[in-house]
């Protein structure tokens, strides 16, 4: 990640939010990477997967939305790695190889809320209403290539690590 890209994002945050948070997440869709940035420095880097349908904000598109978001909800505090979630509820079941080839929501959920009216917040484009998450997946071998239906997918051990490093309210920039 180039320092110039981080500075560009910081300028955007300052312009839109009127301040720059000390800590934020930056999802670089072109690199399929996510960075935890603190005080302008990359503290952690994760390989991720965004939508196999591309980038876009329209409801029903199954695309990953761009723009500034915040973590609205953290779900899965004490769940074991590989726990299956459906409709944001812990099913009590753990994923195991051979269970399904579907891209499941596993381990932890960070539910995103768009902060930009007309971009990722509002009728037909609302990231929160589209149920856009950062979450673990059972398709870890595909991480680094687009595979989701709009969410940002991570390896399970990495979403568990990240979950403990961020709070509700943390800013997430998808670029």
Short mmCIF file of C-alpha atoms in Angstrom, two decimals:
data_model
loop_
_atom_site.label_atom_id
_atom_site.label_comp_id
_atom_site.label_asym_id
_atom_site.label_seq_id
_atom_site.Cartn_x
_atom_site.Cartn_y
_atom_site.Cartn_z
CA UNK A 1 0.00 0.00 0.00
CA UNK A 2 1.47 3.30 -1.04
CA UNK A 3 1.64 6.09 1.52
CA UNK A 4 0.17 8.44 -1.12
CA UNK A 5 -3.02 6.32 -1.26
CA UNK A 6 -3.40 6.51 2.53
CA UNK A 7 -2.93 10.29 2.37
CA UNK A 8 -5.60 10.50 -0.37
CA UNK A 9 -8.03 8.55 1.85
CA UNK A 10 -7.16 10.74 4.85
CA UNK A 11 -7.97 13.86 2.78
CA UNK A 12 -11.31 12.30 1.77
CA UNK A 13 -12.14 11.46 5.41
CA UNK A 14 -11.27 14.99 6.49
CA UNK A 15 -13.47 16.45 3.72
CA UNK A 16 -16.50 14.21 4.37
CA UNK A 17 -16.30 13.51 8.12
CA UNK A 18 -14.59 16.84 8.97
CA UNK A 19 -12.03 14.89 10.97
CA UNK A 20 -9.74 11.92 10.56
CA UNK A 21 -10.24 9.06 13.01
CA UNK A 22 -7.11 7.83 14.78
CA UNK A 23 -7.92 4.30 13.59
CA UNK A 24 -9.76 3.14 10.46
CA UNK A 25 -9.94 0.23 8.03
CA UNK A 26 -9.09 0.67 4.37
CA UNK A 27 -10.33 -1.97 1.91
CA UNK A 28 -8.37 -1.81 -1.35
CA UNK A 29 -10.60 -3.70 -3.79
CA UNK A 30 -8.00 -3.60 -6.59
CA UNK A 31 -5.44 -5.43 -4.42
CA UNK A 32 -7.98 -7.54 -2.46
CA UNK A 33 -6.32 -6.25 0.72
CA UNK A 34 -7.55 -4.58 3.88
CA UNK A 35 -5.40 -2.41 6.10
CA UNK A 36 -5.86 -1.34 9.70
CA UNK A 37 -4.50 2.21 9.74
CA UNK A 38 -3.63 4.00 12.99
CA UNK A 39 -2.30 7.55 13.05
CA UNK A 40 -1.66 7.33 9.29
CA UNK A 41 0.41 4.13 9.55
CA UNK A 42 -0.50 0.60 8.49
CA UNK A 43 -0.62 -1.52 11.63
CA UNK A 44 -2.08 -4.71 10.12
CA UNK A 45 -2.60 -5.98 6.58
CA UNK A 46 -5.05 -8.71 5.56
CA UNK A 47 -5.73 -10.47 2.27
CA UNK A 48 -9.49 -10.37 1.69
CA UNK A 49 -12.09 -11.14 -0.96
CA UNK A 50 -14.77 -8.80 -2.23
CA UNK A 51 -17.68 -9.56 -4.56
CA UNK A 52 -17.31 -11.88 -7.53
CA UNK A 53 -19.87 -9.58 -9.20
CA UNK A 54 -17.59 -6.54 -8.99
CA UNK A 55 -17.92 -3.17 -7.33
CA UNK A 56 -21.19 -1.28 -7.02
CA UNK A 57 -23.66 0.12 -4.55
CA UNK A 58 -27.01 -0.81 -6.09
CA UNK A 59 -29.37 -2.99 -4.07
CA UNK A 60 -29.71 -6.46 -5.56
CA UNK A 61 -26.41 -6.18 -7.46
CA UNK A 62 -24.49 -8.51 -5.12
CA UNK A 63 -21.57 -6.11 -5.58
CA UNK A 64 -19.25 -4.70 -2.93
CA UNK A 65 -20.17 -1.06 -2.18
CA UNK A 66 -17.62 1.73 -2.28
CA UNK A 67 -17.29 4.65 0.09
CA UNK A 68 -17.08 5.49 3.74
CA UNK A 69 -18.80 3.17 6.20
CA UNK A 70 -18.72 2.55 9.92
CA UNK A 71 -18.93 -0.67 11.86
CA UNK A 72 -22.50 -0.57 13.14
CA UNK A 73 -22.59 -3.95 14.86
CA UNK A 74 -20.09 -6.54 16.03
CA UNK A 75 -21.57 -10.03 16.17
CA UNK A 76 -20.03 -13.25 17.47
CA UNK A 77 -18.02 -12.20 20.55
CA UNK A 78 -17.29 -15.63 21.98
CA UNK A 79 -18.08 -17.90 19.05
CA UNK A 80 -15.45 -20.49 18.14
CA UNK A 81 -13.61 -20.25 14.85
CA UNK A 82 -15.77 -21.73 12.10
CA UNK A 83 -19.12 -21.08 13.82
CA UNK A 84 -21.91 -20.68 11.25
CA UNK A 85 -24.10 -17.57 11.36
CA UNK A 86 -27.43 -17.18 9.54
CA UNK A 87 -29.34 -13.90 9.58
CA UNK A 88 -26.70 -12.64 12.06
CA UNK A 89 -27.63 -15.39 14.53
CA UNK A 90 -25.26 -18.02 15.90
CA UNK A 91 -26.61 -21.37 14.67
CA UNK A 92 -24.66 -23.34 17.26
CA UNK A 93 -23.10 -25.32 14.39
CA UNK A 94 -19.47 -25.29 13.29
CA UNK A 95 -18.47 -25.62 9.66
CA UNK A 96 -16.43 -28.67 8.64
CA UNK A 97 -15.04 -29.65 5.23
CA UNK A 98 -17.63 -31.26 3.01
CA UNK A 99 -20.58 -29.55 4.72
CA UNK A 100 -21.32 -27.24 1.77
CA UNK A 101 -19.60 -25.41 -1.06
CA UNK A 102 -21.68 -22.27 -0.43
CA UNK A 103 -19.81 -19.21 0.86
CA UNK A 104 -20.90 -19.23 4.50
CA UNK A 105 -20.73 -16.48 7.12
CA UNK A 106 -18.39 -17.81 9.80
CA UNK A 107 -16.70 -16.86 13.10
CA UNK A 108 -17.42 -13.10 13.38
CA UNK A 109 -19.50 -10.41 11.67
CA UNK A 110 -18.75 -6.71 11.39
CA UNK A 111 -21.93 -5.16 9.94
CA UNK A 112 -21.35 -2.00 7.94
CA UNK A 113 -23.44 1.17 7.74
CA UNK A 114 -22.86 3.54 4.83
CA UNK A 115 -22.15 7.16 5.73
CA UNK A 116 -22.44 8.83 2.32
CA UNK A 117 -25.92 9.88 1.21
CA UNK A 118 -26.53 8.95 -2.42
CA UNK A 119 -23.48 6.68 -2.49
CA UNK A 120 -23.93 3.98 0.15
CA UNK A 121 -26.80 5.35 2.25
CA UNK A 122 -30.36 5.86 1.09
CA UNK A 123 -33.03 4.13 -1.00
CA UNK A 124 -31.74 1.45 -3.36
CA UNK A 125 -28.08 1.81 -2.34
CA UNK A 126 -27.99 1.45 1.44
CA UNK A 127 -25.13 -0.78 2.64
CA UNK A 128 -26.83 -1.44 5.98
CA UNK A 129 -30.10 -2.51 4.33
CA UNK A 130 -28.06 -4.65 1.91
CA UNK A 131 -26.53 -6.50 4.87
CA UNK A 132 -22.94 -5.77 3.90
CA UNK A 133 -20.50 -7.37 6.35
CA UNK A 134 -16.88 -8.14 6.95
CA UNK A 135 -16.90 -11.83 7.96
CA UNK A 136 -15.07 -15.14 8.00
CA UNK A 137 -15.63 -17.73 5.28
CA UNK A 138 -15.38 -21.46 4.67
CA UNK A 139 -13.69 -20.72 1.33
CA UNK A 140 -10.37 -19.60 2.78
CA UNK A 141 -8.44 -21.09 -0.15
CA UNK A 142 -10.11 -18.49 -2.42
CA UNK A 143 -9.21 -15.48 -0.25
CA UNK A 144 -7.39 -12.97 -2.43
CA UNK A 145 -9.77 -13.42 -5.36
CA UNK A 146 -13.30 -12.01 -5.56
CA UNK A 147 -15.79 -14.59 -4.22
CA UNK A 148 -18.57 -12.96 -2.20
CA UNK A 149 -22.05 -11.61 -2.92
CA UNK A 150 -21.08 -8.11 -1.73
CA UNK A 151 -19.39 -8.68 1.62
CA UNK A 152 -15.70 -8.49 2.50
CA UNK A 153 -14.56 -12.04 3.34
CA UNK A 154 -11.56 -12.92 5.49
CA UNK A 155 -9.79 -15.97 6.84
CA UNK A 156 -11.39 -17.01 10.12
CA UNK A 157 -8.34 -16.53 12.35
CA UNK A 158 -7.86 -13.07 10.82
CA UNK A 159 -11.46 -11.89 11.31
CA UNK A 160 -11.22 -13.04 14.93
CA UNK A 161 -8.00 -11.04 15.33
CA UNK A 162 -9.47 -7.97 13.61
CA UNK A 163 -12.70 -8.20 15.61
CA UNK A 164 -10.68 -7.70 18.79
CA UNK A 165 -8.79 -4.72 17.32
CA UNK A 166 -11.80 -2.62 16.26
CA UNK A 167 -14.88 -1.22 17.96
CA UNK A 168 -18.40 -0.43 16.88
CA UNK A 169 -18.10 2.97 15.25
CA UNK A 170 -14.74 2.26 13.58
CA UNK A 171 -14.63 3.79 10.10
CA UNK A 172 -14.24 1.48 7.09
CA UNK A 173 -13.31 2.97 3.71
CA UNK A 174 -13.96 0.71 0.72
CA UNK A 175 -11.98 2.01 -2.24
#
